[in-house]
Amino acid sequence: GAVVSQHPSWVICKSGTSVKIECRSLDFQATTMFWYRQFPKQSLMLMATSNEGSKATYEQGVEKDKFLINHASLTLSTLTVTSAHPEDSSFYICSARRGGLAGGPGHPGELFFGEGSRLTVL
Amino acid sequence: GNSVTQMEGPVTLSEEAFLTINCTYTATGYPSLFWYVQYPGEGLQLLLKATKADDKGSNKGFEATYRKETTSFHLEKGSVQVSDSAVYFCALSDRNNAGNMLTFGGGTRLMVKP
């Protein structure tokens, strides 16, 4: 089964509303999570790095006030798209880097990806 | 900066055909190289990786060799199956980049017909 889970897997919302996407690491504690955006027929673009207990680090060109990231615990990071517009429609994917406790799947530092969340803004 | 370039798809093959998906990279440091696979409706999964020059990563019949001289990491499989139909992403991680962030190529869709 999946070790990183995203919810919701798809969401449709009206323009101007806010949408929250959750990313959970199920089998390990993740000190660092990453949020990516995937445009149709294009690759994943890193949006931000989410660190537990501290502010996220955003990539150049990504609006911090538009894409709010909260990494409140070692197993949960959330991405909130505020005042969504049609151009925000995209596929958002998170990844988590295992760190901390021994055991669990893979090797320390290995990245695990969520299933992705497709956002459609009408 | 770092970048990854891979061949555009879709690549359409018949079952049991030989597969090659080209990938070349540009990096400032000494990157680790990865191939990820994304099956329909699923997230990315690590397929294989190589961490230094001349290393060969292999998994599920897929192979890729880290070629520093040609800055390439081409993905190959001798005999593809319908179940291999997916999107394949080449990626690199620069060791000089704290946080283990990945730079992805554009992805190549593989379609295998029975």
PDB file of N, CA and C in Angstrom, chain B residues 1-3 25-33 51-53 66 68 71 92-97 103:
ATOM      1  N   GLY B   1      22.199  26.180 -13.606  1.00  0.00           N
ATOM      2  CA  GLY B   1      21.281  25.392 -12.799  1.00  0.00           C
ATOM      3  C   GLY B   1      21.169  23.980 -13.316  1.00  0.00           C
ATOM      4  N   ASN B   2      20.453  23.182 -12.555  1.00  0.00           N
ATOM      5  CA  ASN B   2      20.249  21.785 -12.941  1.00  0.00           C
ATOM      6  C   ASN B   2      19.092  21.640 -13.924  1.00  0.00           C
ATOM      7  N   SER B   3      19.201  20.716 -14.822  1.00  0.00           N
ATOM      8  CA  SER B   3      18.105  20.438 -15.750  1.00  0.00           C
ATOM      9  C   SER B   3      18.183  19.000 -16.230  1.00  0.00           C
ATOM     10  N   TYR B  25      21.304  15.132 -18.785  1.00  0.00           N
ATOM     11  CA  TYR B  25      21.166  16.062 -17.675  1.00  0.00           C
ATOM     12  C   TYR B  25      22.267  17.117 -17.696  1.00  0.00           C
ATOM     13  N   THR B  26      21.998  18.169 -16.973  1.00  0.00           N
ATOM     14  CA  THR B  26      22.984  19.218 -16.697  1.00  0.00           C
ATOM     15  C   THR B  26      22.931  19.481 -15.213  1.00  0.00           C
ATOM     16  N   ALA B  27      24.092  19.421 -14.577  1.00  0.00           N
ATOM     17  CA  ALA B  27      24.129  19.633 -13.133  1.00  0.00           C
ATOM     18  C   ALA B  27      25.420  20.333 -12.754  1.00  0.00           C
ATOM     19  N   THR B  28      25.329  21.122 -11.706  1.00  0.00           N
ATOM     20  CA  THR B  28      26.507  21.852 -11.250  1.00  0.00           C
ATOM     21  C   THR B  28      27.382  20.998 -10.353  1.00  0.00           C
ATOM     22  N   GLY B  29      26.813  20.019  -9.704  1.00  0.00           N
ATOM     23  CA  GLY B  29      27.576  19.199  -8.775  1.00  0.00           C
ATOM     24  C   GLY B  29      27.745  17.786  -9.274  1.00  0.00           C
ATOM     25  N   TYR B  30      27.633  16.850  -8.376  1.00  0.00           N
ATOM     26  CA  TYR B  30      27.751  15.426  -8.702  1.00  0.00           C
ATOM     27  C   TYR B  30      26.421  14.769  -8.341  1.00  0.00           C
ATOM     28  N   PRO B  31      25.501  14.769  -9.287  1.00  0.00           N
ATOM     29  CA  PRO B  31      24.139  14.365  -8.933  1.00  0.00           C
ATOM     30  C   PRO B  31      23.956  12.858  -8.801  1.00  0.00           C
ATOM     31  N   SER B  32      22.913  12.499  -8.093  1.00  0.00           N
ATOM     32  CA  SER B  32      22.368  11.161  -8.165  1.00  0.00           C
ATOM     33  C   SER B  32      21.264  11.199  -9.220  1.00  0.00           C
ATOM     34  N   LEU B  33      21.080  10.101  -9.916  1.00  0.00           N
ATOM     35  CA  LEU B  33      20.116  10.053 -11.020  1.00  0.00           C
ATOM     36  C   LEU B  33      19.049   9.007 -10.735  1.00  0.00           C
ATOM     37  N   THR B  51      23.936   6.403  -8.099  1.00  0.00           N
ATOM     38  CA  THR B  51      24.453   7.518  -7.313  1.00  0.00           C
ATOM     39  C   THR B  51      25.823   8.014  -7.759  1.00  0.00           C
ATOM     40  N   LYS B  52      26.509   7.266  -8.621  1.00  0.00           N
ATOM     41  CA  LYS B  52      27.798   7.755  -9.099  1.00  0.00           C
ATOM     42  C   LYS B  52      28.074   7.227 -10.498  1.00  0.00           C
ATOM     43  N   ALA B  53      29.051   7.810 -11.119  1.00  0.00           N
ATOM     44  CA  ALA B  53      29.375   7.480 -12.507  1.00  0.00           C
ATOM     45  C   ALA B  53      29.646   5.984 -12.674  1.00  0.00           C
ATOM     46  N   TYR B  66      24.615   5.219 -15.402  1.00  0.00           N
ATOM     47  CA  TYR B  66      25.042   6.598 -15.172  1.00  0.00           C
ATOM     48  C   TYR B  66      26.281   6.856 -16.013  1.00  0.00           C
ATOM     49  N   LYS B  68      28.756   9.593 -17.063  1.00  0.00           N
ATOM     50  CA  LYS B  68      29.199  10.955 -16.791  1.00  0.00           C
ATOM     51  C   LYS B  68      29.737  11.616 -18.054  1.00  0.00           C
ATOM     52  N   THR B  71      26.834  12.614 -19.942  1.00  0.00           N
ATOM     53  CA  THR B  71      25.789  13.148 -19.048  1.00  0.00           C
ATOM     54  C   THR B  71      24.429  12.552 -19.390  1.00  0.00           C
ATOM     55  N   LEU B  92      17.103  14.129 -11.280  1.00  0.00           N
ATOM     56  CA  LEU B  92      18.407  14.169 -10.615  1.00  0.00           C
ATOM     57  C   LEU B  92      18.281  14.875  -9.285  1.00  0.00           C
ATOM     58  N   SER B  93      19.184  14.504  -8.406  1.00  0.00           N
ATOM     59  CA  SER B  93      19.285  15.142  -7.112  1.00  0.00           C
ATOM     60  C   SER B  93      20.728  15.578  -6.934  1.00  0.00           C
ATOM     61  N   ASP B  94      20.918  16.861  -6.779  1.00  0.00           N
ATOM     62  CA  ASP B  94      22.260  17.412  -6.629  1.00  0.00           C
ATOM     63  C   ASP B  94      22.711  17.263  -5.185  1.00  0.00           C
ATOM     64  N   ARG B  95      23.783  16.608  -4.966  1.00  0.00           N
ATOM     65  CA  ARG B  95      24.254  16.363  -3.604  1.00  0.00           C
ATOM     66  C   ARG B  95      24.600  17.645  -2.889  1.00  0.00           C
ATOM     67  N   ASN B  96      24.873  18.670  -3.697  1.00  0.00           N
ATOM     68  CA  ASN B  96      25.205  19.943  -3.081  1.00  0.00           C
ATOM     69  C   ASN B  96      23.967  20.686  -2.632  1.00  0.00           C
ATOM     70  N   ASN B  97      22.816  20.141  -2.967  1.00  0.00           N
ATOM     71  CA  ASN B  97      21.553  20.795  -2.669  1.00  0.00           C
ATOM     72  C   ASN B  97      20.947  20.148  -1.436  1.00  0.00           C
ATOM     73  N   THR B 103      15.072  17.400  -9.455  1.00  0.00           N
ATOM     74  CA  THR B 103      14.766  18.108 -10.695  1.00  0.00           C
ATOM     75  C   THR B 103      14.306  17.067 -11.699  1.00  0.00           C
TER      76      THR B 103
END
